Amino acid sequence: MLEPIYDQEIIAAIPADTTETRVIELWLAQKQSLQTRRAYINDVARLKTFVNGKALRLVNLLELQDFVGSLDTLADTSKHRVMSAIKSFYSFCATNGYMRFNVASSIALGHLEDTTTERLISEADAIRMIALEPNPRNHAILRLLYIAGLRAAEICGLSWRNCSPIGDAVELAIFGKGAKTRKVLIPSDMWHELLALRGTALDTDPVFASRKGAGRLSTTQIYRIVNAAALRAKVKVTDSKSLVSPHWLRHAHVSHALDAGAATHVVQQTVGHSSQTTTSRYAHKKASESSAFFIKA
């Protein structure tokens, strides 16, 4: 029996036969991120509602295309994620014999516009966000997000046992995306700032504990800390509806490290990108040269 990996009330909201429910559980069990599992089950529930509770194995291509059309009111990124989830589910079902055909195989996801430039903040903005944070714990969180390029979930999962002093630096064992562990070195002054928060915490305790008890901070709390810091520092964003999130500081780390001369492979290893191609994209986000200057008109 699989341990619960999502809110039981969410799966209960999907009227389905026992076999379908079990297949959904097995599919979700492949997803390492709790956030991904929550989003995916909601996406399947959206499809289930659209087809009026019909068994998902009986949904045909026309119904699926109508469902895609119903998503046009969503932002492009949200629509892309919903369809990624649905395609993943149907692929899993076909591969494992629950369905004879993958009815979603012919649904194209399309290409998303690269909006990384809209989520890049300047070095001055990042430093101001950190400097104006009055709370010591939150200050350390902001600084570590930026200095090490960590994800919000990686900050939440960091325990004292994951920190190993090595000479003048400290090595952090980061359990990240894809269930992969990478080693990240941080400077000694960052380590001393973290140590000032430790108190009597045990090796197994989280580095960043919740104020409401000994438990870990949630990613939602990390988001609130970062967004509050951005508002305090009056960070301007391209889209007035956008909220500065922890990932913005991760983007900033990559871009600013490359600008400062860090080797692409070093930045890749630090932030845990799957390839240097992903990392190198950030080296081209600011136009410092253009062939337009060679044209006389």
Short mmCIF file of C-alpha atoms in Angstrom, two decimals, residues 286-295:
data_model
loop_
_atom_site.label_atom_id
_atom_site.label_comp_id
_atom_site.label_asym_id
_atom_site.label_seq_id
_atom_site.Cartn_x
_atom_site.Cartn_y
_atom_site.Cartn_z
CA LYS A 286 21.47 40.94 -21.81
CA ALA A 287 22.44 42.40 -25.17
CA SER A 288 26.00 43.71 -24.80
CA GLU A 289 26.79 43.37 -28.49
CA SER A 290 24.74 43.57 -31.69
CA SER A 291 25.47 43.34 -35.40
CA ALA A 292 23.08 46.28 -35.76
CA PHE A 293 26.03 48.56 -34.99
CA PHE A 294 27.81 47.32 -38.10
CA ILE A 295 25.02 48.48 -40.45
#
